[in-house]
Structures are given as C-alpha cells and as structure tokens.
CSV table of N, CA and C in Angstrom, one decimal:
chain,number,residue,atom,x,y,z
Q,143,MET,N,41.4,23.7,-41.0
Q,143,MET,CA,40.1,23.0,-40.9
Q,143,MET,C,39.5,23.0,-39.7
Q,144,ILE,N,38.6,23.4,-39.4
Q,144,ILE,CA,37.3,23.4,-38.4
Q,144,ILE,C,37.5,22.0,-37.7
Q,145,ASP,N,37.6,22.9,-36.4
Q,145,ASP,CA,37.3,21.2,-35.6
Q,145,ASP,C,36.1,21.4,-34.7
Q,146,ILE,N,35.1,20.5,-35.0
Q,146,ILE,CA,33.9,20.6,-34.5
Q,146,ILE,C,34.1,19.7,-32.9
Q,147,ASP,N,34.4,19.0,-32.9
Q,147,ASP,CA,34.7,18.6,-31.7
Q,147,ASP,C,35.3,19.8,-30.4
Q,148,PHE,N,35.8,20.2,-31.0
Q,148,PHE,CA,36.8,21.5,-29.8
Q,148,PHE,C,35.0,22.2,-29.5
Q,149,LEU,N,33.9,22.6,-30.8
Q,149,LEU,CA,33.1,23.7,-29.7
Q,149,LEU,C,32.2,22.2,-29.3
Q,150,TRP,N,32.2,21.6,-29.3
Q,150,TRP,CA,31.3,20.3,-28.7
Q,150,TRP,C,31.7,20.3,-26.9
Q,151,GLU,N,33.7,20.4,-26.7
Q,151,GLU,CA,34.1,20.5,-25.9
Q,151,GLU,C,33.8,22.1,-25.2
Q,152,ARG,N,33.2,23.1,-25.8
Q,152,ARG,CA,33.7,24.5,-25.3
Q,152,ARG,C,32.0,24.4,-24.6
Q,153,LEU,N,31.1,23.5,-25.3
Q,153,LEU,CA,29.5,24.0,-24.6
Q,153,LEU,C,29.7,22.7,-23.3
Q,154,LYS,N,30.4,21.6,-23.3
Q,154,LYS,CA,30.6,21.0,-21.8
Q,154,LYS,C,30.5,22.1,-20.9
Q,155,THR,N,31.1,23.0,-21.2
Q,155,THR,CA,30.9,24.3,-20.0
Q,155,THR,C,29.7,25.3,-19.2
Q,156,VAL,N,28.9,24.3,-20.9
Q,156,VAL,CA,27.6,25.2,-20.1
Q,156,VAL,C,26.7,24.4,-19.6
Q,157,PHE,N,25.9,25.0,-18.2
Q,157,PHE,CA,25.3,23.8,-17.5
Q,157,PHE,C,24.1,24.0,-17.2
Q,158,ASP,N,23.1,23.2,-17.2
Q,158,ASP,CA,21.5,23.3,-16.6
Q,158,ASP,C,21.7,23.9,-15.3
Q,159,PRO,N,20.7,25.6,-15.2
Q,159,PRO,CA,21.2,26.0,-14.1
Q,159,PRO,C,20.3,24.8,-12.9
Q,160,GLU,N,19.2,24.4,-13.5
Q,160,GLU,CA,18.5,23.2,-12.5
Q,160,GLU,C,19.2,22.2,-12.2
Q,161,VAL,N,19.9,21.3,-12.9
Q,161,VAL,CA,20.1,19.8,-12.3
Q,161,VAL,C,22.1,20.1,-12.0
Q,162,PHE,N,22.5,21.4,-13.6
Q,162,PHE,CA,24.3,21.4,-12.6
Q,162,PHE,C,25.0,20.2,-13.0
Q,163,VAL,N,24.4,19.6,-14.6
Q,163,VAL,CA,25.2,18.9,-15.2
Q,163,VAL,C,25.2,19.9,-17.1
Q,164,ASN,N,26.2,19.5,-18.0
Q,164,ASN,CA,26.4,20.1,-18.6
Q,164,ASN,C,25.4,19.9,-19.9
Q,165,ILE,N,25.6,20.9,-20.7
Q,165,ILE,CA,24.0,20.6,-21.3
Q,165,ILE,C,24.4,19.0,-22.4
Q,166,VAL,N,25.7,18.8,-22.6
Q,166,VAL,CA,26.2,17.8,-23.7
Q,166,VAL,C,25.8,16.6,-23.4
Q,167,ASP,N,26.2,16.7,-22.0
Q,167,ASP,CA,26.0,15.2,-21.4
Q,167,ASP,C,24.2,14.9,-20.8
Q,168,LEU,N,23.9,16.1,-20.7
Q,168,LEU,CA,22.5,15.8,-20.5
Q,168,LEU,C,22.0,15.6,-22.1
Q,169,GLY,N,22.2,15.8,-23.1
Q,169,GLY,CA,21.7,15.1,-24.5
Q,169,GLY,C,21.0,15.9,-24.7
Q,170,LEU,N,21.1,17.1,-24.8
Q,170,LEU,CA,20.5,18.5,-25.0
Q,170,LEU,C,20.9,19.3,-26.2
Q,171,VAL,N,22.5,18.8,-26.4
Q,171,VAL,CA,22.8,19.5,-27.9
Q,171,VAL,C,22.5,18.5,-28.8
Q,172,TYR,N,21.5,18.8,-29.8
Q,172,TYR,CA,21.5,17.5,-30.6
Q,172,TYR,C,22.4,18.0,-32.0
Q,173,LYS,N,22.8,19.1,-32.4
Q,173,LYS,CA,23.6,19.1,-33.4
Q,173,LYS,C,24.4,20.3,-33.9
Q,174,ILE,N,25.9,20.9,-34.5
Q,174,ILE,CA,26.2,22.1,-34.4
Q,174,ILE,C,26.3,21.7,-35.7
Q,175,ASP,N,26.5,22.9,-36.2
Q,175,ASP,CA,26.7,23.2,-37.9
Q,175,ASP,C,27.5,24.3,-38.4
Q,176,VAL,N,28.8,24.0,-38.6
Q,176,VAL,CA,29.8,25.7,-39.1
Q,176,VAL,C,29.7,25.6,-40.8
Q,177,GLN,N,29.7,26.9,-40.7
Q,177,GLN,CA,29.4,27.7,-41.9
Q,177,GLN,C,30.6,28.5,-42.7
Q,178,GLY,N,31.3,28.7,-43.4
Q,178,GLY,CA,32.1,29.3,-43.7
Q,178,GLY,C,33.1,29.7,-43.5
Q,179,PRO,N,34.1,30.9,-43.4
Q,179,PRO,CA,35.7,30.0,-44.1
Q,179,PRO,C,36.6,29.9,-42.1
Q,180,GLU,N,37.2,29.5,-41.9
Q,180,GLU,CA,37.8,29.5,-40.7
Q,180,GLU,C,38.5,30.6,-40.2
Q,181,ASP,N,38.0,31.8,-40.1
Q,181,ASP,CA,38.5,32.4,-39.5
Q,181,ASP,C,37.1,33.6,-39.6
Q,182,ASN,N,36.2,33.3,-39.9
Q,182,ASN,CA,35.1,33.9,-40.1
Q,182,ASN,C,33.4,33.2,-40.0
Q,183,CYS,N,33.6,32.3,-38.8
Q,183,CYS,CA,32.4,31.2,-39.2
Q,183,CYS,C,30.9,31.8,-38.6
Q,184,SER,N,29.9,31.1,-38.9
Q,184,SER,CA,28.8,31.4,-38.7
Q,184,SER,C,28.4,29.5,-37.9
Q,185,VAL,N,28.3,29.5,-37.0
Q,185,VAL,CA,27.6,28.1,-36.0
Q,185,VAL,C,26.7,28.3,-36.0
Q,186,LYS,N,25.6,27.3,-36.2
Q,186,LYS,CA,24.4,27.0,-36.0
Q,186,LYS,C,23.9,25.9,-34.6
Q,187,VAL,N,23.6,26.1,-33.5
Q,187,VAL,CA,23.1,24.8,-32.6
Q,187,VAL,C,21.9,24.6,-32.5
Q,188,ASP,N,21.4,23.1,-33.1
Q,188,ASP,CA,20.1,23.0,-32.1
Q,188,ASP,C,20.3,22.0,-31.2
Q,189,VAL,N,18.9,22.6,-30.2
Q,189,VAL,CA,19.1,22.0,-28.6
Q,189,VAL,C,18.0,22.0,-28.3
Q,190,ALA,N,17.8,21.2,-27.3
Q,190,ALA,CA,16.6,20.8,-26.8
Q,190,ALA,C,16.6,21.2,-25.4
Q,191,LEU,N,15.3,21.0,-24.4
Q,191,LEU,CA,15.3,21.3,-23.1
Q,191,LEU,C,14.3,20.3,-22.8
Q,192,THR,N,14.9,20.0,-21.5
Q,192,THR,CA,14.8,19.4,-20.6
Q,192,THR,C,12.6,19.1,-20.9
Q,193,SER,N,12.1,20.1,-20.9
Q,193,SER,CA,10.8,20.5,-21.0
Q,193,SER,C,10.4,21.9,-22.3
Q,194,PRO,N,8.8,21.4,-22.9
Q,194,PRO,CA,8.8,22.8,-23.0
Q,194,PRO,C,8.7,24.2,-22.4
Q,195,THR,N,8.2,23.6,-21.5
Q,195,THR,CA,8.2,24.9,-20.0
Q,195,THR,C,9.4,25.5,-19.1
Q,196,CYS,N,10.3,25.1,-20.0
Q,196,CYS,CA,11.8,25.5,-19.0
Q,196,CYS,C,12.2,26.7,-19.0
Q,197,PRO,N,11.8,27.1,-17.4
Q,197,PRO,CA,11.5,28.1,-16.7
Q,197,PRO,C,13.2,29.0,-17.7
Q,198,LEU,N,13.9,28.1,-17.8
Q,198,LEU,CA,15.7,28.9,-17.9
Q,198,LEU,C,16.0,28.4,-18.8
Q,199,GLY,N,15.5,28.0,-20.3
Q,199,GLY,CA,15.7,28.0,-21.0
Q,199,GLY,C,16.3,28.9,-22.0
Q,200,ASP,N,16.0,30.4,-21.9
Q,200,ASP,CA,16.5,31.7,-22.3
Q,200,ASP,C,18.0,31.6,-21.4
Q,201,THR,N,18.2,31.1,-19.7
Q,201,THR,CA,19.4,31.3,-20.0
Q,201,THR,C,20.7,30.3,-20.4
Q,202,ILE,N,19.7,29.1,-20.8
Q,202,ILE,CA,20.4,28.2,-21.8
Q,202,ILE,C,21.2,28.4,-23.2
Q,203,VAL,N,20.1,29.0,-23.3
Q,203,VAL,CA,20.7,29.9,-24.9
Q,203,VAL,C,21.4,30.9,-24.8
Q,204,GLN,N,21.1,31.9,-24.5
Q,204,GLN,CA,22.0,32.7,-24.0
Q,204,GLN,C,23.8,32.2,-23.2
Q,205,ASP,N,23.6,31.3,-22.4
Q,205,ASP,CA,25.3,30.8,-22.1
Q,205,ASP,C,25.4,30.1,-23.1
Q,206,ILE,N,25.1,29.7,-24.4
Q,206,ILE,CA,25.6,29.0,-25.2
Q,206,ILE,C,26.1,29.7,-26.0
Q,207,GLU,N,25.0,31.0,-26.7
Q,207,GLU,CA,25.4,32.1,-27.4
Q,207,GLU,C,27.3,33.2,-27.1
Q,208,SER,N,27.5,32.9,-25.9
Q,208,SER,CA,28.2,34.1,-25.2
Q,208,SER,C,29.5,32.8,-25.0
Q,209,THR,N,29.3,31.3,-25.0
Q,209,THR,CA,30.2,30.2,-24.7
Q,209,THR,C,30.8,30.5,-26.1
Q,210,LEU,N,30.4,30.1,-27.5
Q,210,LEU,CA,30.8,29.7,-28.7
Q,210,LEU,C,31.2,31.6,-29.0
Q,211,LEU,N,31.0,32.3,-28.8
Q,211,LEU,CA,31.4,33.8,-29.7
Q,211,LEU,C,32.7,34.1,-28.8
Q,212,ALA,N,33.5,33.5,-27.8
Q,212,ALA,CA,34.2,33.8,-27.0
Q,212,ALA,C,34.9,33.0,-28.1
Q,213,VAL,N,34.8,31.8,-29.2
Q,213,VAL,CA,35.5,31.6,-29.8
Q,213,VAL,C,36.0,32.2,-30.8
Q,214,ASP,N,37.2,33.1,-31.0
Q,214,ASP,CA,38.2,34.0,-31.9
Q,214,ASP,C,37.4,33.6,-33.3
Q,215,TRP,N,37.4,32.3,-33.9
Q,215,TRP,CA,36.5,32.1,-35.2
Q,215,TRP,C,35.2,32.0,-35.2
Q,216,CYS,N,34.9,32.3,-34.2
Q,216,CYS,CA,33.0,32.3,-34.5
Q,216,CYS,C,32.7,33.1,-34.3
Q,217,LYS,N,32.1,34.0,-35.4
Q,217,LYS,CA,31.4,35.1,-36.0
Q,217,LYS,C,30.2,35.6,-36.1
Q,218,ASN,N,29.0,34.1,-35.5
Q,218,ASN,CA,27.4,34.8,-35.6
Q,218,ASN,C,27.4,33.1,-35.0
Q,219,VAL,N,26.4,33.3,-34.3
Q,219,VAL,CA,26.4,31.9,-33.4
Q,219,VAL,C,24.6,32.0,-33.5
Q,220,GLU,N,24.2,31.1,-33.9
Q,220,GLU,CA,22.3,30.5,-33.7
Q,220,GLU,C,21.9,29.6,-33.2
Q,221,VAL,N,21.3,29.9,-32.3
Q,221,VAL,CA,20.7,28.8,-31.2
Q,221,VAL,C,19.3,28.1,-31.8
Q,222,ASN,N,19.4,27.0,-32.5
Q,222,ASN,CA,17.7,26.8,-32.6
Q,222,ASN,C,17.3,26.1,-31.4
Q,223,VAL,N,16.0,26.6,-30.9
Q,223,VAL,CA,15.5,25.2,-29.4
Q,223,VAL,C,14.3,24.5,-30.2
Q,224,VAL,N,14.6,23.1,-30.2
Q,224,VAL,CA,13.6,21.9,-31.1
Q,224,VAL,C,13.2,21.6,-30.1
Q,225,PHE,N,12.4,20.3,-30.2
Q,225,PHE,CA,11.6,19.2,-29.8
Q,225,PHE,C,11.6,18.7,-30.5
Q,226,ASP,N,12.2,18.0,-31.6
Q,226,ASP,CA,11.5,17.4,-32.4
Q,226,ASP,C,12.9,16.4,-32.7
Q,227,PRO,N,13.7,15.8,-32.3
Q,227,PRO,CA,13.4,14.8,-31.5
Q,227,PRO,C,12.8,14.8,-30.1
Q,228,PRO,N,12.0,14.4,-28.9
Q,228,PRO,CA,12.1,15.3,-27.6
Q,228,PRO,C,12.8,14.8,-26.4
Q,229,TRP,N,13.4,15.4,-25.9
Q,229,TRP,CA,14.8,14.5,-25.4
Q,229,TRP,C,14.2,14.5,-24.1
Q,230,ASN,N,14.7,13.4,-24.1
Q,230,ASN,CA,14.5,11.9,-22.8
Q,230,ASN,C,15.5,11.7,-22.2
Q,231,LYS,N,15.5,10.7,-20.6
Q,231,LYS,CA,16.3,10.6,-20.0
Q,231,LYS,C,17.1,9.4,-21.0
Q,232,ASN,N,17.1,8.9,-21.8
Q,232,ASN,CA,17.8,8.1,-22.8
Q,232,ASN,C,18.8,8.4,-23.1
Q,233,MET,N,18.9,10.3,-23.5
Q,233,MET,CA,20.1,10.8,-24.2
Q,233,MET,C,20.8,11.5,-23.6
Q,234,ILE,N,21.1,11.5,-22.1
Q,234,ILE,CA,22.0,11.8,-21.3
Q,234,ILE,C,23.2,10.7,-21.0
Q,235,THR,N,24.6,10.9,-21.1
Q,235,THR,CA,25.7,10.3,-21.6
Q,235,THR,C,25.9,10.0,-20.0
Q,236,GLU,N,26.5,8.5,-20.3
Q,236,GLU,CA,27.2,7.9,-19.2
Q,236,GLU,C,27.8,9.0,-18.3
Q,237,ALA,N,28.7,10.2,-17.9
Q,237,ALA,CA,29.2,10.6,-17.7
Q,237,ALA,C,28.1,11.5,-16.9
Q,238,GLY,N,26.9,12.1,-17.7
Q,238,GLY,CA,25.8,12.7,-16.9
Q,238,GLY,C,25.4,12.0,-16.2
Q,239,LEU,N,25.0,10.4,-16.3
Q,239,LEU,CA,24.2,9.4,-15.4
Q,239,LEU,C,24.7,9.9,-14.3
Q,240,MET,N,26.3,9.5,-14.6
Q,240,MET,CA,26.9,9.2,-13.0
Q,240,MET,C,26.8,10.8,-12.5
Q,241,GLU,N,26.7,12.2,-12.8
Q,241,GLU,CA,27.0,13.2,-12.7
Q,241,GLU,C,25.8,13.4,-11.4
Q,242,LEU,N,24.3,12.8,-12.3
Q,242,LEU,CA,23.2,12.5,-11.9
Q,242,LEU,C,22.8,11.9,-10.2
Q,243,GLY,N,24.1,11.1,-10.4
Q,243,GLY,CA,23.7,10.6,-9.3
Q,243,GLY,C,22.9,9.1,-9.8
Q,244,LEU,N,22.6,8.7,-11.0
Q,244,LEU,CA,21.3,7.4,-11.5
Q,244,LEU,C,22.7,6.5,-11.7
Q,245,ILE,N,23.9,6.9,-11.9
Q,245,ILE,CA,24.6,5.1,-11.8
Q,245,ILE,C,25.9,5.3,-11.0
C-alpha cells in the first residue's frame, strides 16, 4: 500500500526560498494524488504560490519534482500550479505560523 503521508512528509523538506518555511506548513500543497502500482507510481501534486507573480515559482516546482523523484517508487511527477482557491495566510499551519514568528 502506498503511503501518501510519507510524500507529505517528504514535501516538508521543500522550502519557499523567500520565507524559508516548508511548502506544506505554508499551506501551498493542496493535493497529492498517486496512481499506478506500488513500485512504479505517478504522482500529481497541486500546489499554489503565494502570488501569481511569485518570482521563485519555477524553483519551487523543480524542488518538488526532484524531491519526489528521489523516492524509489515515484517514477513520474507532475506538478500543477493552481490558483483556485487562492492561497491566503489562513492556510498556514500552526507550525508555519510559529516559524514565521506570527504566534
């Protein structure tokens, strides 16, 4: 059985280079979908950016791809940048707020 929670944890190693908080705790990862057999999966990730004009969006997408492709059973990774719903500060986890010094 494929452990999607493992992929969520892996994505906590990808940081937004502007604020130095991981993309999961920033609330940028909306969805992870895994398809295929356990040893040869395709992973699709829906991710938002803090703004549509984020200058480092390509860097974040590349980091997501390389992080997930490093997992033995992830053979294909597709990252979809989405803007619906629009990202907002309410999507940041408590851990993310603590890292940002907001609580």
